mmCIF file of C-alpha atoms in Angstrom:
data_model
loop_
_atom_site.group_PDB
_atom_site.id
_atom_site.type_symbol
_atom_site.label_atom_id
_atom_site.label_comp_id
_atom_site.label_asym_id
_atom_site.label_seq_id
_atom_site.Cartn_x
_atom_site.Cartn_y
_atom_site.Cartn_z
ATOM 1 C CA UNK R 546 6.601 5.023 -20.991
ATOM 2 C CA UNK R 547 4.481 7.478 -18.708
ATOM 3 C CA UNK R 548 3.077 4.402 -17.120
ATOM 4 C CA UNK R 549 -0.230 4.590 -15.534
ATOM 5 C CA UNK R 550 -0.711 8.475 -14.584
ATOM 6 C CA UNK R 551 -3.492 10.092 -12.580
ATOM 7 C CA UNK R 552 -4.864 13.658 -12.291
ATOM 8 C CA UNK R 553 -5.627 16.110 -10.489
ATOM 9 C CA UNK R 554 -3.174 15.126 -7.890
ATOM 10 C CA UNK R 555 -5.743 16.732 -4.957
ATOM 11 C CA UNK R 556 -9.019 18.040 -4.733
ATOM 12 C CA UNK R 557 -11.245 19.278 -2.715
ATOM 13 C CA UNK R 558 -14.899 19.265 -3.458
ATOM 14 C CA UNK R 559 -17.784 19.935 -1.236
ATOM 15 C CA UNK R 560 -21.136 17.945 -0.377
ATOM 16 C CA UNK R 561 -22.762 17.117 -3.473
ATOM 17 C CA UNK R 562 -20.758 18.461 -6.267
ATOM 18 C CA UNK R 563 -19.633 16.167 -9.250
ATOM 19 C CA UNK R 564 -16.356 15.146 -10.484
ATOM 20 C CA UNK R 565 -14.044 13.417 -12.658
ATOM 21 C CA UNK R 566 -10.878 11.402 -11.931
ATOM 22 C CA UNK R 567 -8.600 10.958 -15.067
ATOM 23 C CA UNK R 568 -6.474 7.893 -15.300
ATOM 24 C CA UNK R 569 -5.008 6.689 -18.420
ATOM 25 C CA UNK R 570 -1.907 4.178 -19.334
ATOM 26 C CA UNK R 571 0.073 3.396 -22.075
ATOM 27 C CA UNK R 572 1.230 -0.337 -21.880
ATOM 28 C CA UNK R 573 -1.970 -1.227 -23.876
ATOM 29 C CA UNK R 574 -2.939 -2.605 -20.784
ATOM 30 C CA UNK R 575 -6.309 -4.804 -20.457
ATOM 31 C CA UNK R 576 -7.305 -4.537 -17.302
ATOM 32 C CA UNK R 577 -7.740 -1.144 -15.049
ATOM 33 C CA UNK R 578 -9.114 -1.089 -12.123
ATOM 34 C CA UNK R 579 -9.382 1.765 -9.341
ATOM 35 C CA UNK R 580 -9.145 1.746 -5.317
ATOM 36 C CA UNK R 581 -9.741 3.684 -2.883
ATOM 37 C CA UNK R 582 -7.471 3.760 0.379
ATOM 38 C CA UNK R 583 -8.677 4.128 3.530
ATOM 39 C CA UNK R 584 -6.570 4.358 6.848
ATOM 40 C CA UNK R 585 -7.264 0.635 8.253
ATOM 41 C CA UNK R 586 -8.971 -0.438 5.765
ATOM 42 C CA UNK R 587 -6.560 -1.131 3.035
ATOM 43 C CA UNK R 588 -6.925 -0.890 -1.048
ATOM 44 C CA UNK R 589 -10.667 -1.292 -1.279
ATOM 45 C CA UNK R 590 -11.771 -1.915 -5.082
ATOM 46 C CA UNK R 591 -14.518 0.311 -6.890
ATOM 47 C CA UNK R 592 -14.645 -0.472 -10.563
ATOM 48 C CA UNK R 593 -12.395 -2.376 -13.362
ATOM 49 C CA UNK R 594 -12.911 -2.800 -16.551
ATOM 50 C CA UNK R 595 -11.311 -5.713 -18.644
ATOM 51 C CA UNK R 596 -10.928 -3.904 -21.835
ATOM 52 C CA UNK R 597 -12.671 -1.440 -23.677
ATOM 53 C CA UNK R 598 -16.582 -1.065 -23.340
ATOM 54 C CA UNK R 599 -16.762 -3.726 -20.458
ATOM 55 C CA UNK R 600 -16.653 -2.401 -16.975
ATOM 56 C CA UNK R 601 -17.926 -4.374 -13.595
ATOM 57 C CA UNK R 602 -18.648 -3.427 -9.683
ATOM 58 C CA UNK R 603 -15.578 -3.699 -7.097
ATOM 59 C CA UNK R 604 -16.139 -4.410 -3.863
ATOM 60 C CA UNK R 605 -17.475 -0.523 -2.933
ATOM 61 C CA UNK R 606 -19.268 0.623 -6.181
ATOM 62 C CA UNK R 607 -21.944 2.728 -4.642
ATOM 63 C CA UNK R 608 -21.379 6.939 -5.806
ATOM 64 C CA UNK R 609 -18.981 6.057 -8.176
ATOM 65 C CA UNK R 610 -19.801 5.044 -12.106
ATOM 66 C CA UNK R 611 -17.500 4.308 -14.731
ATOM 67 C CA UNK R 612 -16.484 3.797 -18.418
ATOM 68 C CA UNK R 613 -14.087 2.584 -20.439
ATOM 69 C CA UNK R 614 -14.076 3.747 -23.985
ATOM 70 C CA UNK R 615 -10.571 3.457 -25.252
ATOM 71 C CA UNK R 616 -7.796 1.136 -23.805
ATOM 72 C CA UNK R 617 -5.461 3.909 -22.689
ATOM 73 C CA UNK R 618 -8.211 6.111 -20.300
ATOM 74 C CA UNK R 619 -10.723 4.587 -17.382
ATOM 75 C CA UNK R 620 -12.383 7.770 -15.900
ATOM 76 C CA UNK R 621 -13.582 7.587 -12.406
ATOM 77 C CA UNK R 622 -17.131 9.688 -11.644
ATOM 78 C CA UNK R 623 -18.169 10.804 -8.736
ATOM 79 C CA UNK R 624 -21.896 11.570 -9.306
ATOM 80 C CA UNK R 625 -22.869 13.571 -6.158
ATOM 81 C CA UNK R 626 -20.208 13.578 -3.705
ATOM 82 C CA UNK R 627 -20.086 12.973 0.058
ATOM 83 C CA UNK R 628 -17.964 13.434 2.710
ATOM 84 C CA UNK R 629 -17.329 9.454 3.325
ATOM 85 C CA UNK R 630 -15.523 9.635 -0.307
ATOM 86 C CA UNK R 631 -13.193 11.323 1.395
ATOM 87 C CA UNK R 632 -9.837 8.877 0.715
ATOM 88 C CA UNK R 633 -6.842 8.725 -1.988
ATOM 89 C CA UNK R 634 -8.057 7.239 -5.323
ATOM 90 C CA UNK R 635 -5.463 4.766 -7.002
ATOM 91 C CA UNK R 636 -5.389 3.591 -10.170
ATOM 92 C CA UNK R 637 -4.200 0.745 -11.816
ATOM 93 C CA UNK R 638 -4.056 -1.427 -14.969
ATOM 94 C CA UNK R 639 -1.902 -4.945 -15.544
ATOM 95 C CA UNK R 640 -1.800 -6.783 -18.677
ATOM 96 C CA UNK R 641 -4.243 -9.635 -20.157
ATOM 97 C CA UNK R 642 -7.663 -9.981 -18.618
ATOM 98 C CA UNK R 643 -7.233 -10.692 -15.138
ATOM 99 C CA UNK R 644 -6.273 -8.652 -11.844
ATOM 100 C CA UNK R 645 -2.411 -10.199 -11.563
ATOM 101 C CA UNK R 646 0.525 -7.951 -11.472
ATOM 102 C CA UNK R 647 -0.870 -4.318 -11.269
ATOM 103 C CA UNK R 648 1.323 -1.040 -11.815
ATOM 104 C CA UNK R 649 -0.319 1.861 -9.825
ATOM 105 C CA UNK R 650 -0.879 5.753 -10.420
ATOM 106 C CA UNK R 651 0.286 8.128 -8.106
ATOM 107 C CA UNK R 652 -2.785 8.889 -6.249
ATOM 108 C CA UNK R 653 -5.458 11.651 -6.204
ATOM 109 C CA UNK R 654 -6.016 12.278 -2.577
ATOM 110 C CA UNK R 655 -9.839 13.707 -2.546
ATOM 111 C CA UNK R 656 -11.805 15.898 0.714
ATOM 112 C CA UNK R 657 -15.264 16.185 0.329
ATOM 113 C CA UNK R 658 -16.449 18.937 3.090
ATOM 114 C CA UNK Q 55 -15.501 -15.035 -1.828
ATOM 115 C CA UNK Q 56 -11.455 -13.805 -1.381
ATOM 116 C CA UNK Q 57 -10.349 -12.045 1.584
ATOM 117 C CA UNK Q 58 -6.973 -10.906 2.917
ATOM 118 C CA UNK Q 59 -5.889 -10.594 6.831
ATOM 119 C CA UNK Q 60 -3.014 -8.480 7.835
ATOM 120 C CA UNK Q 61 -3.322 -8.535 12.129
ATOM 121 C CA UNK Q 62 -0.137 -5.967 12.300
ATOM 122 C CA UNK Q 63 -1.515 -2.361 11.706
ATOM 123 C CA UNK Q 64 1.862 -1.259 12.658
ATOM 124 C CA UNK Q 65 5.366 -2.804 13.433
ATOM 125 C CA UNK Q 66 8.367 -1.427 14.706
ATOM 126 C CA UNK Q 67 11.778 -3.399 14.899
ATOM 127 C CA UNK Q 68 15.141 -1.978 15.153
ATOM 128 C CA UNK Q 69 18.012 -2.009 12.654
ATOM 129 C CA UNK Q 70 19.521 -4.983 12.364
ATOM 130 C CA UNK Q 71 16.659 -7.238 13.627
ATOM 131 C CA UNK Q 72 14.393 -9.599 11.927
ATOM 132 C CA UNK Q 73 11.359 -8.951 10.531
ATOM 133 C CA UNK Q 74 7.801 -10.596 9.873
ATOM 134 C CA UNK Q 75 4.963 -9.257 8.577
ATOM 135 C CA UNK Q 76 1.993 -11.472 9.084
ATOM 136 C CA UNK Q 77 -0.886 -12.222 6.230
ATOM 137 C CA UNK Q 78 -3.089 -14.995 6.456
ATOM 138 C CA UNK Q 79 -5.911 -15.452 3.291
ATOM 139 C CA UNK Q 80 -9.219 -17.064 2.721
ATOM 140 C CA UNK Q 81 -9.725 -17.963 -0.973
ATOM 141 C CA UNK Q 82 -11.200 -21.696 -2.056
ATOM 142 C CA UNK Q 83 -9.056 -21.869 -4.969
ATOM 143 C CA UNK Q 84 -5.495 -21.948 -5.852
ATOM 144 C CA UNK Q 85 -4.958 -18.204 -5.359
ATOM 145 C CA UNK Q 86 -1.543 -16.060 -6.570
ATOM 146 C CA UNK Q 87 -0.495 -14.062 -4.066
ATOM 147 C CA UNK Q 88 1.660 -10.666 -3.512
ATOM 148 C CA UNK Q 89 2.909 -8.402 -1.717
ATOM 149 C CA UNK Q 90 3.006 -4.686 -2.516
ATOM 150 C CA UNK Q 91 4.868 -1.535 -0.906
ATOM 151 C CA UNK Q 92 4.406 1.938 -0.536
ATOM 152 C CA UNK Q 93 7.237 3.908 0.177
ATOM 153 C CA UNK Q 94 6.670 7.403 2.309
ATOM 154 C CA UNK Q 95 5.726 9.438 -0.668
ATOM 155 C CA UNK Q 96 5.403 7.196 -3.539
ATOM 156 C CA UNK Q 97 3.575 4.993 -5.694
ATOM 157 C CA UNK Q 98 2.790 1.578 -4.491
ATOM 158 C CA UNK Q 99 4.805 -1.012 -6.408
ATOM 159 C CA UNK Q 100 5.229 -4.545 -6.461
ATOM 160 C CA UNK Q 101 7.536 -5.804 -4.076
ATOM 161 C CA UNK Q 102 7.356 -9.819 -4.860
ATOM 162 C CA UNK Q 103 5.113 -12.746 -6.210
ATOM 163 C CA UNK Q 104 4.829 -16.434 -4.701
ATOM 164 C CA UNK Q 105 4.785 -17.565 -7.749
ATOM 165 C CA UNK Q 106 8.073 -16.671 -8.796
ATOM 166 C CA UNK Q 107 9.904 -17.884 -5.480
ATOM 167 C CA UNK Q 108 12.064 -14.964 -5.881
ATOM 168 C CA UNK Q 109 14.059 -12.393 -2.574
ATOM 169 C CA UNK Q 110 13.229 -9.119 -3.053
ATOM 170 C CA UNK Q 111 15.680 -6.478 -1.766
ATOM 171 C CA UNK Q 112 16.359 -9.299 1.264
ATOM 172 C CA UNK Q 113 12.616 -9.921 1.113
ATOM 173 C CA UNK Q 114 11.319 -13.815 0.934
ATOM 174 C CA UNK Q 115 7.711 -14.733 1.058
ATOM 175 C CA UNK Q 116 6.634 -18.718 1.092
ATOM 176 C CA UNK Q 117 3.183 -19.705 0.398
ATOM 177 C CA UNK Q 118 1.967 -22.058 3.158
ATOM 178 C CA UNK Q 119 -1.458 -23.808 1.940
ATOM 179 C CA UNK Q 120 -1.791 -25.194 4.558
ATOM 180 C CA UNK Q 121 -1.864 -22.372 7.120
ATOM 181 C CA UNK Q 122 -3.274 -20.208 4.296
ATOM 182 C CA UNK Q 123 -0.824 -17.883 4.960
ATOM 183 C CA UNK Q 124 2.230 -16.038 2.997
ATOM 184 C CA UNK Q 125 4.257 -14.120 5.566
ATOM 185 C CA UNK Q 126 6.953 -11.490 4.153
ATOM 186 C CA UNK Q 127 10.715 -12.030 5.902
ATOM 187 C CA UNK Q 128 13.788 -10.118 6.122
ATOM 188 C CA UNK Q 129 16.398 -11.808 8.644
ATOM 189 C CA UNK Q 130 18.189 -8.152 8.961
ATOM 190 C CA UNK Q 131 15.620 -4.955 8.453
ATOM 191 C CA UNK Q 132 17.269 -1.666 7.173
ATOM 192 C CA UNK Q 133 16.134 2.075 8.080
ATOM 193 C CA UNK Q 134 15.012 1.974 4.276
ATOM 194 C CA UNK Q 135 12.395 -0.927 4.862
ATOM 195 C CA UNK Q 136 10.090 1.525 6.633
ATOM 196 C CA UNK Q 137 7.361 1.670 4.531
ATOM 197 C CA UNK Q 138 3.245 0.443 3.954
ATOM 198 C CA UNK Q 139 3.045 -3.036 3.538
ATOM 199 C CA UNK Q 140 0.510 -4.644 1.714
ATOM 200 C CA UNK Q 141 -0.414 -8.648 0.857
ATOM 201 C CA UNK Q 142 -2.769 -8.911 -2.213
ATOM 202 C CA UNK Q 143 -4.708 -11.986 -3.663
ATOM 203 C CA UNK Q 144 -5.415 -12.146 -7.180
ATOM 204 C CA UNK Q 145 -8.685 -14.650 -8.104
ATOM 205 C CA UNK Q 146 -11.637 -14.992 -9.212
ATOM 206 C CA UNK Q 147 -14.966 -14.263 -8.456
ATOM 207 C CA UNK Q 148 -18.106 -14.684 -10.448
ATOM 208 C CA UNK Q 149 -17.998 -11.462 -11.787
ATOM 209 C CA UNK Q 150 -14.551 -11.774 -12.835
ATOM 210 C CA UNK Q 151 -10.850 -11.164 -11.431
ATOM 211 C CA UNK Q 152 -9.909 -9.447 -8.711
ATOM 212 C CA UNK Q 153 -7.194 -8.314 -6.559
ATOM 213 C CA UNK Q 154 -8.023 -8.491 -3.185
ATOM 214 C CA UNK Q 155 -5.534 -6.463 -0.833
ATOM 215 C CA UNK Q 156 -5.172 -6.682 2.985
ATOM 216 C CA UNK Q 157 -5.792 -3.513 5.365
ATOM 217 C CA UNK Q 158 -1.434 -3.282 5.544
ATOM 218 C CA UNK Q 159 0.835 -3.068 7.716
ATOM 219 C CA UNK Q 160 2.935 0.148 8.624
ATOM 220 C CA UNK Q 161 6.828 -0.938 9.619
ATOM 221 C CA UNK Q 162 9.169 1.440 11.024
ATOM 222 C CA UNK Q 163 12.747 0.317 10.933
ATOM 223 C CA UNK Q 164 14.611 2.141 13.628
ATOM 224 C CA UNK Q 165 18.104 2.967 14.006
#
């Protein structure tokens, strides 16, 4: 198994562009959920979805949407970005329905200029 | 709501010598608790669960309800503990489940 993979591994985007984050898993996987980490500040969560077709806000939703149409993938938008998005972008899925043991991506580290 | 309080932004010990890092957790029901680690260059990963009363490469971790607190141990820290330390609470919420990590804790094991 691939695990939970994440791409583009870095990116740079400047003030207002849009972009996607790809995350997928295969361990048929319920729940996926992405972070963003901040020096300080710890995992802070965005979005997670509990299964296919039902997302819900983290903790720091705002700039960021989300879907979740097949079990496997759980895209991450940025709809117009800004330099505070600046951070590394983790994502992460564990089994059943709720946020227990979670198995992480490796990380898209992000600068918005 | 959950929250998650790591006071120790950064830690250094020496080879050899024990090692706490601190996490203390607000939650008002019967929460699971973790901790993660990030290793200079990888992935984070689970290091160990309270649940499952289990040492992790020397690791222990005891839930202590009432301190609301689950401090990670070592009695003997090795160069190869230096890594990002993180404790995690998993409840719920009314919108659903969450994990709910602390800001971490950056220990250098030196030799």
């Amino acid at each position: 198994n691939a695990g939970v993979t994440q791409t583009p591994k870095f990116q740079v985007l400047k003030t207002g562009q849009s972009m996607t984050l790809q995350c997928a898993q295969d361990m048929n996987h319920e729940y996926m959920s992405w972070y963003r980490q901040d020096p300080g500040m710890g995992l802070r969560l965005i979005h997670y979805s509990v299964g296919a077709g039902i997302t819900d806000q983290g903790e720091v939703p705002n700039g960021y949407n989300v879907s979740r149409s097949t079990t496997e993938d759980f895209p991450l938008r940025l709809l117009s970005a800004a330099p505070s998005q600046t951070s590394v972008y983790f994502c992460a899925s564990s089994s059943g329905l709720a946020a227990y043991e979670q198995y992480f991506g490796p990380g898209t580290r992000l600068t918005v200029t | 709501a959950q929250r998650v309080t790591q006071p120790e932004k950064l830690l250094s010990v020496f080879k050899g010598a024990p090692v706490e890092l601190k996490c203390n957790y607000s939650y008002s029901g019967s929460p699971e608790l973790f901790w993660y680690v990030q290793y200079s260059r990888q992935r984070l990963q689970l290091l160990l669960r309270h649940i499952s009363r289990e040492s992790i490469k020397g690791f222990t971790a005891d839930l202590n309800k009432g301190e609301t607190s689950f401090h990670l141990k070592k009695p003997f820290a090795q160069e190869e503990d230096s890594a990002m330390y993180y404790c995690a609470l998993s409840g719920w919420e009314t919108s659903g489940s969450r994990l709910t990590f602390g800001e971490g804790t950056q220990l250098t094991v030196n030799p």
